[in-house]
Short mmCIF file of N, CA and C in Angstrom, two decimals:
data_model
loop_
_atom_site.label_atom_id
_atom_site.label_comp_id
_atom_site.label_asym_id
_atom_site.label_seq_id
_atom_site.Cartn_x
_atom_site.Cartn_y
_atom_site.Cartn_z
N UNK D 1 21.61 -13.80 -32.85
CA UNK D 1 20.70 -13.74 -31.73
C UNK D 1 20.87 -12.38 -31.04
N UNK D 2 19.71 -11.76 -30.75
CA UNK D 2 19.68 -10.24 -30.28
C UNK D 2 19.88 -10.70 -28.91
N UNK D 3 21.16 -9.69 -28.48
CA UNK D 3 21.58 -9.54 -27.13
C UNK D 3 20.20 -8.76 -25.80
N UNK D 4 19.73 -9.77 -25.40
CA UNK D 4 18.66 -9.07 -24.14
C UNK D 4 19.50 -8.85 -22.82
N UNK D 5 21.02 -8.82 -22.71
CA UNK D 5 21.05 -8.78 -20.62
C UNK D 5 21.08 -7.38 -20.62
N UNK D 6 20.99 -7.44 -19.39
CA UNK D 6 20.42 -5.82 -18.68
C UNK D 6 21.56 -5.76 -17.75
N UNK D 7 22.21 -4.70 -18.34
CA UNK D 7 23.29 -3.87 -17.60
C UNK D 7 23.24 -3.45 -16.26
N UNK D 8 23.32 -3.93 -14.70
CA UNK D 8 22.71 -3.45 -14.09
C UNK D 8 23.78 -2.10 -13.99
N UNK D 9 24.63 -2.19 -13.82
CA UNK D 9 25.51 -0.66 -13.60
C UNK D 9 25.55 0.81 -14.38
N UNK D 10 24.69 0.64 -15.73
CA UNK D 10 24.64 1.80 -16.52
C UNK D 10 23.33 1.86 -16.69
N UNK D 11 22.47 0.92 -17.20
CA UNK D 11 21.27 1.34 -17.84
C UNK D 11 20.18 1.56 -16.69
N UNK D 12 19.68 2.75 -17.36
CA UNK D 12 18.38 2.88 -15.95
C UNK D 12 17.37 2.25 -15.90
N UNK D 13 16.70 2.51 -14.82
CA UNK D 13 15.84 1.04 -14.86
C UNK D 13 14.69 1.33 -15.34
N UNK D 14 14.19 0.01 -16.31
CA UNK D 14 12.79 -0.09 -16.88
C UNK D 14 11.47 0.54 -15.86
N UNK D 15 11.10 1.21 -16.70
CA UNK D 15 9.43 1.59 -16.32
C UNK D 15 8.30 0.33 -16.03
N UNK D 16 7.98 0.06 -15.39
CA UNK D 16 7.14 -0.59 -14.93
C UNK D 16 5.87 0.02 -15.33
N UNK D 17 4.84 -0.79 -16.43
CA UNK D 17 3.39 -0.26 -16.38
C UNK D 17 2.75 -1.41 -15.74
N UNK D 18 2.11 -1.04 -14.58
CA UNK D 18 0.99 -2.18 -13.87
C UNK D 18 -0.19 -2.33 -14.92
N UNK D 19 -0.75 -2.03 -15.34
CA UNK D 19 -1.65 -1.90 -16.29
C UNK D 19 -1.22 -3.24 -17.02
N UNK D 20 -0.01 -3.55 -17.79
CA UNK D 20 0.48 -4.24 -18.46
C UNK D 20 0.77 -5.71 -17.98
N UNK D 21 1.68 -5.64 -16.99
CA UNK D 21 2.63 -6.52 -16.68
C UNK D 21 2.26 -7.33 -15.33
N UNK D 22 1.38 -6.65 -14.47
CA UNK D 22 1.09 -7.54 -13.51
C UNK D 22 -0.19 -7.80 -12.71
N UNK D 23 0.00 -8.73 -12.44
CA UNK D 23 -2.21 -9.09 -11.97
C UNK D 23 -1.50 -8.90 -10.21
N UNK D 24 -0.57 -8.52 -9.79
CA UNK D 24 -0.75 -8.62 -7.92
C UNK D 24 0.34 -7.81 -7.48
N UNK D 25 0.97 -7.71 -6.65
CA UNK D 25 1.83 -6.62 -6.36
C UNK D 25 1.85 -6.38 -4.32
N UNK D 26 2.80 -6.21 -4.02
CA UNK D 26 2.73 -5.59 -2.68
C UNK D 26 3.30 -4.23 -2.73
N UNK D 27 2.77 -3.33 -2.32
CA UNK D 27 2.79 -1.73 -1.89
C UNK D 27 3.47 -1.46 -0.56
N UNK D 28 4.24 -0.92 -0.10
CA UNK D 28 4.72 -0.48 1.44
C UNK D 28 5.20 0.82 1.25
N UNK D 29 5.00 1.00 2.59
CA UNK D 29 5.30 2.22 3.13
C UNK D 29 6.74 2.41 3.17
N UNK D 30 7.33 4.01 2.92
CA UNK D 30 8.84 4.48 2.88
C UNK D 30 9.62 3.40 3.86
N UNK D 31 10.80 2.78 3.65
CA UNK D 31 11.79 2.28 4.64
C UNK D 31 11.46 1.11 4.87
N UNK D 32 10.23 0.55 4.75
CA UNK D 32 9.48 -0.45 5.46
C UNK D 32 10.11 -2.00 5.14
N UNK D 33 10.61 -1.90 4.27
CA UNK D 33 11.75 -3.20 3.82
C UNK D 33 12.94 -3.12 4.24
N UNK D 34 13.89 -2.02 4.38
CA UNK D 34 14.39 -2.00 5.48
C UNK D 34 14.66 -2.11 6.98
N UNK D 35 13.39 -2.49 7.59
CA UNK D 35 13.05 -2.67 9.13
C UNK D 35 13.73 -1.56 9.80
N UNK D 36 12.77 -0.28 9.41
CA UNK D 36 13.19 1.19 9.93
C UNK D 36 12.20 1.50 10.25
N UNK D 37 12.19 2.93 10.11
CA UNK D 37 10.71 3.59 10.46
C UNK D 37 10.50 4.66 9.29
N UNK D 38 9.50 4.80 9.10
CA UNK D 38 8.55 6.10 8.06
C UNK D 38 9.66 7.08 8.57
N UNK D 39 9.43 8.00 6.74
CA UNK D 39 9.82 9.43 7.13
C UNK D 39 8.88 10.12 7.56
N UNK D 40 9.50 11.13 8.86
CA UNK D 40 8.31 12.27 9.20
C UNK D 40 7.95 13.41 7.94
N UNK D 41 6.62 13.94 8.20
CA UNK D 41 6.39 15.24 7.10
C UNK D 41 6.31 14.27 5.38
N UNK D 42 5.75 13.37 5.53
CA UNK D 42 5.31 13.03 4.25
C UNK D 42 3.75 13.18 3.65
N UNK D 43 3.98 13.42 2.51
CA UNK D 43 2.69 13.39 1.61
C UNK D 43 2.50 12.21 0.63
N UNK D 44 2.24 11.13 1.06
CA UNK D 44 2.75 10.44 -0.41
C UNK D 44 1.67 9.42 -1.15
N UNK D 45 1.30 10.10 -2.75
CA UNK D 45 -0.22 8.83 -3.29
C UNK D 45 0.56 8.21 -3.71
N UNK D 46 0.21 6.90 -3.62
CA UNK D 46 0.30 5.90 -4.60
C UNK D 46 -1.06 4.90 -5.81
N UNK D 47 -1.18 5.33 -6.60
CA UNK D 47 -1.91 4.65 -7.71
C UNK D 47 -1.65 3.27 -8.56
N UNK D 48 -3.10 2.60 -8.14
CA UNK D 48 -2.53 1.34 -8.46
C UNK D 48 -3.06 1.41 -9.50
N UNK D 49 -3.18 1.04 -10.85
CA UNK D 49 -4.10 0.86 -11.89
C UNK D 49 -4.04 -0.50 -13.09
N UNK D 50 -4.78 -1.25 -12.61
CA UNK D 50 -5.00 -2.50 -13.70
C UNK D 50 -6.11 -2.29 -15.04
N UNK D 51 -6.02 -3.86 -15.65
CA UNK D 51 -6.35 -3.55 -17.07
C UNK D 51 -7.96 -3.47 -16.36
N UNK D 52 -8.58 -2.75 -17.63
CA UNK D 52 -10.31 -2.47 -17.64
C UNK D 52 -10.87 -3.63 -17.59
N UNK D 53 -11.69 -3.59 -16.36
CA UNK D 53 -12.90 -5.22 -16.39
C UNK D 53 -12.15 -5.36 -15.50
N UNK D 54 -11.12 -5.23 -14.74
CA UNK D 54 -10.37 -5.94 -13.21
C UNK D 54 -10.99 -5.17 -12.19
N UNK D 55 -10.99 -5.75 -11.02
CA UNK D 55 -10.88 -5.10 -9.78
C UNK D 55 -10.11 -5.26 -8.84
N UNK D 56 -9.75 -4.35 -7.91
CA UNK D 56 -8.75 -5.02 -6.93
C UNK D 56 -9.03 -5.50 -5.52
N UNK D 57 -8.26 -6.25 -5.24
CA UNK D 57 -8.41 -6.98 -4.12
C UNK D 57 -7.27 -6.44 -3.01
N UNK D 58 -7.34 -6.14 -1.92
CA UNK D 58 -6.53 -4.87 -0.80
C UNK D 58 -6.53 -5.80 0.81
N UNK D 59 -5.50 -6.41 0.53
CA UNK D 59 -4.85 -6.81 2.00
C UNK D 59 -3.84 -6.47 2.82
N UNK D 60 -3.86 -5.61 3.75
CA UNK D 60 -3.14 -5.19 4.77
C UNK D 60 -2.46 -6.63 5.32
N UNK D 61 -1.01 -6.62 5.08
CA UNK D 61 -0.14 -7.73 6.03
C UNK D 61 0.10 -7.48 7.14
N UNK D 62 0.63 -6.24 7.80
CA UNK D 62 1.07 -5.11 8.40
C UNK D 62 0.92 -4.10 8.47
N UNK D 63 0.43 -3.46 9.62
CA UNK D 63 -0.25 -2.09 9.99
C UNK D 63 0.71 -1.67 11.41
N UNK D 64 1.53 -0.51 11.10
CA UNK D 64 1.84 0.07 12.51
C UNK D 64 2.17 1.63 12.23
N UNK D 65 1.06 2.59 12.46
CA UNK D 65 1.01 3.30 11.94
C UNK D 65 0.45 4.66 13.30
N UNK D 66 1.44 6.21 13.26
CA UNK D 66 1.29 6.62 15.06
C UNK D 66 -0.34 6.37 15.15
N UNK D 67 -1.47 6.41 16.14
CA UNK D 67 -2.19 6.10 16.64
C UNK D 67 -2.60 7.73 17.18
N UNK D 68 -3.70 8.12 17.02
CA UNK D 68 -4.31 9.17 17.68
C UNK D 68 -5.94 9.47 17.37
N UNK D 69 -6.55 9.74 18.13
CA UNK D 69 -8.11 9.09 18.20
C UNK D 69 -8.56 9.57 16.54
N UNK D 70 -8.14 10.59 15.80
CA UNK D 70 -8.59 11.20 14.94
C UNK D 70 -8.09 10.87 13.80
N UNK D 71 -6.81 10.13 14.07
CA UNK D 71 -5.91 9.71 12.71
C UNK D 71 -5.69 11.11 12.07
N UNK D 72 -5.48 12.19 13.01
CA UNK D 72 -5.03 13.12 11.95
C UNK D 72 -3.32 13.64 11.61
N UNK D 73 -2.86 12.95 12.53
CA UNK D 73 -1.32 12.64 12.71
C UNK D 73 -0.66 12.11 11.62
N UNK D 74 -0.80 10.86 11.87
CA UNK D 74 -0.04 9.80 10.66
C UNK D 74 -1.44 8.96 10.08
N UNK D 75 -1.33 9.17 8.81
CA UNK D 75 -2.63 7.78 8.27
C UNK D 75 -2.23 7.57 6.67
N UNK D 76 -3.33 6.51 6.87
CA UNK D 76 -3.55 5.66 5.48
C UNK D 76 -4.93 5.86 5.34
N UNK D 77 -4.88 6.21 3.66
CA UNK D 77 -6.19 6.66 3.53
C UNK D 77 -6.19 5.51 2.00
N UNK D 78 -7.34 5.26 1.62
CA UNK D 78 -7.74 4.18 0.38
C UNK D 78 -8.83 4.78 -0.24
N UNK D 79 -8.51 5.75 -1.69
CA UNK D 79 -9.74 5.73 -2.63
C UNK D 79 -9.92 5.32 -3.77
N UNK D 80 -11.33 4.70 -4.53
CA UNK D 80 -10.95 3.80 -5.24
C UNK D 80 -11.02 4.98 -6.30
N UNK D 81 -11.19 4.33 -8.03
CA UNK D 81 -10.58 5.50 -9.06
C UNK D 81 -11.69 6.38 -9.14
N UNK D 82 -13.18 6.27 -9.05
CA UNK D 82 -13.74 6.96 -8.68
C UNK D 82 -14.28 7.58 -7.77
N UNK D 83 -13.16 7.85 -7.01
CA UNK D 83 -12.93 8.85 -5.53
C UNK D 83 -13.94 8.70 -4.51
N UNK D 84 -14.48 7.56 -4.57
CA UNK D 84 -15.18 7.04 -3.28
C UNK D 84 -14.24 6.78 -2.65
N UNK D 85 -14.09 6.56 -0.86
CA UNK D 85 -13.39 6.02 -0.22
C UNK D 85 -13.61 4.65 -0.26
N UNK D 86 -12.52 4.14 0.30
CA UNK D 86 -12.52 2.58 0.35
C UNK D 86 -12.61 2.54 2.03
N UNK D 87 -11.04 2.87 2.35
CA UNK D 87 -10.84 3.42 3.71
C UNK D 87 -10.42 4.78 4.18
N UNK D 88 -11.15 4.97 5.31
CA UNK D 88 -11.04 6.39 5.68
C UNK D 88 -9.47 6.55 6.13
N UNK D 89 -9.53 7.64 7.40
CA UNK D 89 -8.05 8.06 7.70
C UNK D 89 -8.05 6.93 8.26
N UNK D 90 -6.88 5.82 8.07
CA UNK D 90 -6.70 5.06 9.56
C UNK D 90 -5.27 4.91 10.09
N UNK D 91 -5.19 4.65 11.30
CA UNK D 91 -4.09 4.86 12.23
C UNK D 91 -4.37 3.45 12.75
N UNK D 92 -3.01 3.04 14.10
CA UNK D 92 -2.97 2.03 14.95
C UNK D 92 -2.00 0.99 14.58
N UNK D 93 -2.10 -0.15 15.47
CA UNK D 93 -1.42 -1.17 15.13
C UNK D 93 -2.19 -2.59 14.70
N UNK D 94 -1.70 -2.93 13.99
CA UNK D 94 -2.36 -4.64 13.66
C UNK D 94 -1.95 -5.91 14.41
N UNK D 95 -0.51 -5.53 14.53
CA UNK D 95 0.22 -6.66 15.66
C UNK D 95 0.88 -5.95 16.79
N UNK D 96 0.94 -6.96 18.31
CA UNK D 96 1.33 -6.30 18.80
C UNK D 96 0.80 -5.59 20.26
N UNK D 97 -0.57 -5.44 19.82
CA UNK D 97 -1.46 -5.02 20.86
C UNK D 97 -2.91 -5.86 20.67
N UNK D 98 -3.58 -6.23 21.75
CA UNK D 98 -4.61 -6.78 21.76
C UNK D 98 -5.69 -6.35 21.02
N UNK D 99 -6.61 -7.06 20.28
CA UNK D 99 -7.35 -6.95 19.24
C UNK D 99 -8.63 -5.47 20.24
N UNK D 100 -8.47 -5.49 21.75
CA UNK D 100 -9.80 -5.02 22.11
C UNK D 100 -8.40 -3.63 22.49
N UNK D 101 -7.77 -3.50 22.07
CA UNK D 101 -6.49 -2.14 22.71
C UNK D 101 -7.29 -0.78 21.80
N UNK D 102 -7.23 0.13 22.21
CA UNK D 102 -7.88 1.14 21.32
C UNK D 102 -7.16 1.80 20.14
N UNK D 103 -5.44 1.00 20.30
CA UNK D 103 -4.85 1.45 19.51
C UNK D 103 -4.83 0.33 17.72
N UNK D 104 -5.79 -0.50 18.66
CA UNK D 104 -5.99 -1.84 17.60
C UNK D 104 -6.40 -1.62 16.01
N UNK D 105 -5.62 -2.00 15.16
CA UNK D 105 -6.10 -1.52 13.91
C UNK D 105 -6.70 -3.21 13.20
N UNK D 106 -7.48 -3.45 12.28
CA UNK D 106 -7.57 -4.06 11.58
C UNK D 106 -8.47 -4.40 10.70
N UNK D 107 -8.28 -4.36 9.29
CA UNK D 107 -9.58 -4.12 8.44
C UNK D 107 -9.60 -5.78 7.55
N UNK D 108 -11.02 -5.29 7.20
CA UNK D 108 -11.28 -6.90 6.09
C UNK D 108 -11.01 -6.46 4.78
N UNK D 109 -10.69 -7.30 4.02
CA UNK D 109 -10.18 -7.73 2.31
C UNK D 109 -10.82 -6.30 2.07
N UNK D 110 -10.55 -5.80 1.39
CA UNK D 110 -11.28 -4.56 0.95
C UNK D 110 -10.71 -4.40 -0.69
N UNK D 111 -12.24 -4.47 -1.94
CA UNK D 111 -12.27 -4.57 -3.14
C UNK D 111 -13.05 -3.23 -3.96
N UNK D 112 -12.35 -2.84 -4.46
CA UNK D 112 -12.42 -1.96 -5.14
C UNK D 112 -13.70 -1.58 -6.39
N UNK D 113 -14.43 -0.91 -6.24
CA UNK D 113 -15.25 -0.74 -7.59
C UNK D 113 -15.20 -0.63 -8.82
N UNK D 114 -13.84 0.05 -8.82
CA UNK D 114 -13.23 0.21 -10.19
C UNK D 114 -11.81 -0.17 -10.50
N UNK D 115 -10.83 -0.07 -11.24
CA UNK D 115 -9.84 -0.90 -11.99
C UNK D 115 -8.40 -0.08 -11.41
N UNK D 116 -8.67 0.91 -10.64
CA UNK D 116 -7.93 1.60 -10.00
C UNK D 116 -7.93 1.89 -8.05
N UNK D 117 -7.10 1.94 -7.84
CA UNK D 117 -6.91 3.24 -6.34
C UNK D 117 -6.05 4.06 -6.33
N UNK D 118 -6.15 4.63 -5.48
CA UNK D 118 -5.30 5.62 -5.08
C UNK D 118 -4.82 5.26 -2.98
N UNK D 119 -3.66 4.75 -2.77
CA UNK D 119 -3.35 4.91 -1.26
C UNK D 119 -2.21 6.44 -0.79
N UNK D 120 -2.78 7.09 -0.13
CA UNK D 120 -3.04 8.19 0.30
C UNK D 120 -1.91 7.80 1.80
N UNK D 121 -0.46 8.14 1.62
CA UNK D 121 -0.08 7.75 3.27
C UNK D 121 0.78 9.76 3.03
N UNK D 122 0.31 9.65 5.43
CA UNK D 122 0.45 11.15 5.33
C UNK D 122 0.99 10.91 6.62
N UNK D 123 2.41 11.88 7.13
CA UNK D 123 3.17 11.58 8.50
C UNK D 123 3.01 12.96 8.80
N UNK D 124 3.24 13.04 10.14
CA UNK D 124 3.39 14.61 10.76
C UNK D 124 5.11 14.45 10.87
N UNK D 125 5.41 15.76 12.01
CA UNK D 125 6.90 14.89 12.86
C UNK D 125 7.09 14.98 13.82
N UNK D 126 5.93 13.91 14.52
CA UNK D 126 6.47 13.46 15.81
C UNK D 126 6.54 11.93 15.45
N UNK D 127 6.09 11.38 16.48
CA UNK D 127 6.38 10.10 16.71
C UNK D 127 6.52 9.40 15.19
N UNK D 128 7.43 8.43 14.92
CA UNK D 128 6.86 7.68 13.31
C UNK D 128 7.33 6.36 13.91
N UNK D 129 7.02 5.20 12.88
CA UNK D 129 6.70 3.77 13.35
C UNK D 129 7.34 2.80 12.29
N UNK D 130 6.95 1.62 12.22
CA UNK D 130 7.89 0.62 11.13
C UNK D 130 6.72 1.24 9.43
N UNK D 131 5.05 1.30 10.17
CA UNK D 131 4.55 1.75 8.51
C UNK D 131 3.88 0.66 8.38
N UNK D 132 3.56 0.17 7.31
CA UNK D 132 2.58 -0.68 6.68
C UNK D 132 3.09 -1.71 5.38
N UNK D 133 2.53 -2.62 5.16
CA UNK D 133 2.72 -3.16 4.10
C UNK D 133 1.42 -3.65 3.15
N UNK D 134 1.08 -3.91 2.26
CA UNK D 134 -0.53 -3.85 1.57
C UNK D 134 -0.41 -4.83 0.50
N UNK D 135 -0.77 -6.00 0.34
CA UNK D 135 -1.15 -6.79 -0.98
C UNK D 135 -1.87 -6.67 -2.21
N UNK D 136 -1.75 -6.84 -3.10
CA UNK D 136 -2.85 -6.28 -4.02
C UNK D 136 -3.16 -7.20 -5.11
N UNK D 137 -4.06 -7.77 -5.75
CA UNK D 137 -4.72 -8.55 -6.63
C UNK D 137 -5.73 -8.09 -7.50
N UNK D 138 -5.09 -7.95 -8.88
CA UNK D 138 -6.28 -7.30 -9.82
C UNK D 138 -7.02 -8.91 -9.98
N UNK D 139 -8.09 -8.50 -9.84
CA UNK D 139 -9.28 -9.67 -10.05
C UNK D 139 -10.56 -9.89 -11.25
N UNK D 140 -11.34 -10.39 -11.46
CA UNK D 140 -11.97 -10.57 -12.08
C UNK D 140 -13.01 -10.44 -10.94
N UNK D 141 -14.11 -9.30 -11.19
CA UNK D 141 -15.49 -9.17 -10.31
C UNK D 141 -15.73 -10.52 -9.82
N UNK D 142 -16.03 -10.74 -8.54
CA UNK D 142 -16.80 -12.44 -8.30
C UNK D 142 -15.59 -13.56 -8.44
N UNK D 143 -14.32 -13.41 -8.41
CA UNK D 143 -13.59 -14.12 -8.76
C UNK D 143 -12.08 -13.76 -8.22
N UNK D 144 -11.78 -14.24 -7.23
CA UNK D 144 -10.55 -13.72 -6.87
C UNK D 144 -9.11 -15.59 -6.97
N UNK D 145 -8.16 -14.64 -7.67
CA UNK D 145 -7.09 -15.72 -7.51
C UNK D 145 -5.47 -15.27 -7.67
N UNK D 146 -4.82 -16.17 -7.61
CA UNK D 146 -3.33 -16.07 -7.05
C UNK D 146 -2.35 -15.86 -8.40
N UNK D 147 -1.74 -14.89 -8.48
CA UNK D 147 -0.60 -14.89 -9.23
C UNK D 147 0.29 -13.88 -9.06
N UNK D 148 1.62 -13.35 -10.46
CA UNK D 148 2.88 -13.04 -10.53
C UNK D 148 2.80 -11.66 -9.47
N UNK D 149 3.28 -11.70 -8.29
CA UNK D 149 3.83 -10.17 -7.55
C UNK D 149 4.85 -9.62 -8.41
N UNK D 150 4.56 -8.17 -8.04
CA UNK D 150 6.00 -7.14 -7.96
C UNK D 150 5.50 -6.37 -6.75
N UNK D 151 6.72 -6.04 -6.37
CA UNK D 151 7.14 -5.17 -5.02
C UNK D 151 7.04 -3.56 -5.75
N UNK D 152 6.38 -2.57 -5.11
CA UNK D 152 6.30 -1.55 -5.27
C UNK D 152 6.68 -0.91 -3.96
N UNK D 153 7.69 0.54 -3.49
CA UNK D 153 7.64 1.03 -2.35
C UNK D 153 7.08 2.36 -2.26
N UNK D 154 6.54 3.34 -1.67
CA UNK D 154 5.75 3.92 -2.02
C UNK D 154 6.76 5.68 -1.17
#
């Protein structure tokens, strides 16, 4: 019988292809599983990409992200693979502050046109915050349902 355990102390760790291996996934922002805050002065994409004929399905759990009328500070940006936006720059909070606060963030399910995105998170260095966390579900057009996560951090 061929030996399968996985060494955790020597061997490096397996490559993950999303494409392959998983229909759902949660995405977060630097630290954000740690209950810290974002690094300042970041640039950072993250690309999601499922199999051809999927689409994705994009739920924000958590949004706390600095706040400034322009979002040109700290944001989250969402484009799908053919570089339409999904979501523009956005900033604010989701919890926390009253839904009518101007610092109020909160968006609906947001699905993708094509079998890919791209999330776009960008910090200055001033103020930084706990960050975001994002769900994700490759779907079948017209058809959305529940299965296997992996944790991605971004």
């Amino acid at each position: 019988m061929e030996d399968r355990s996985f060494n955790h102390s020597s061997d490096p760790l397996p490559e993950i292809n999303l494409t392959e291996c998983c229909s759902a996934g949660v995405v977060t922002s630097p630290n954000y599983t740690d209950s810290t805050v974002y690094p300042h002065r970041l640039d950072k994409t993250e690309r999601i990409e499922v199999e051809s004929g999927k689409v994705l399905k994009l739920d924000f759990t958590h949004f706390q992200v600095q706040w400034d009328s322009s979002c040109s500070k700290d944001y989250v940006e969402i484009k799908d693979g053919n570089g339409k936006t999904l979501m523009p720059r956005s900033c604010g909070w989701s919890q926390g502050v009253s839904s009518t606060h101007t610092y109020y963030f909160q968006t609906d399910t947001l699905t993708s046109l094509t079998n890919s995105v791209e999330i776009i998170f960008h910090t200055d260095a001033s103020t930084h915050y706990k960050g975001w966390s994002l769900n994700w579900t490759a779907v079948t057009p017209g058809i959305f349902f529940h299965s296997q996560r992996v944790n991605v951090t971004v």
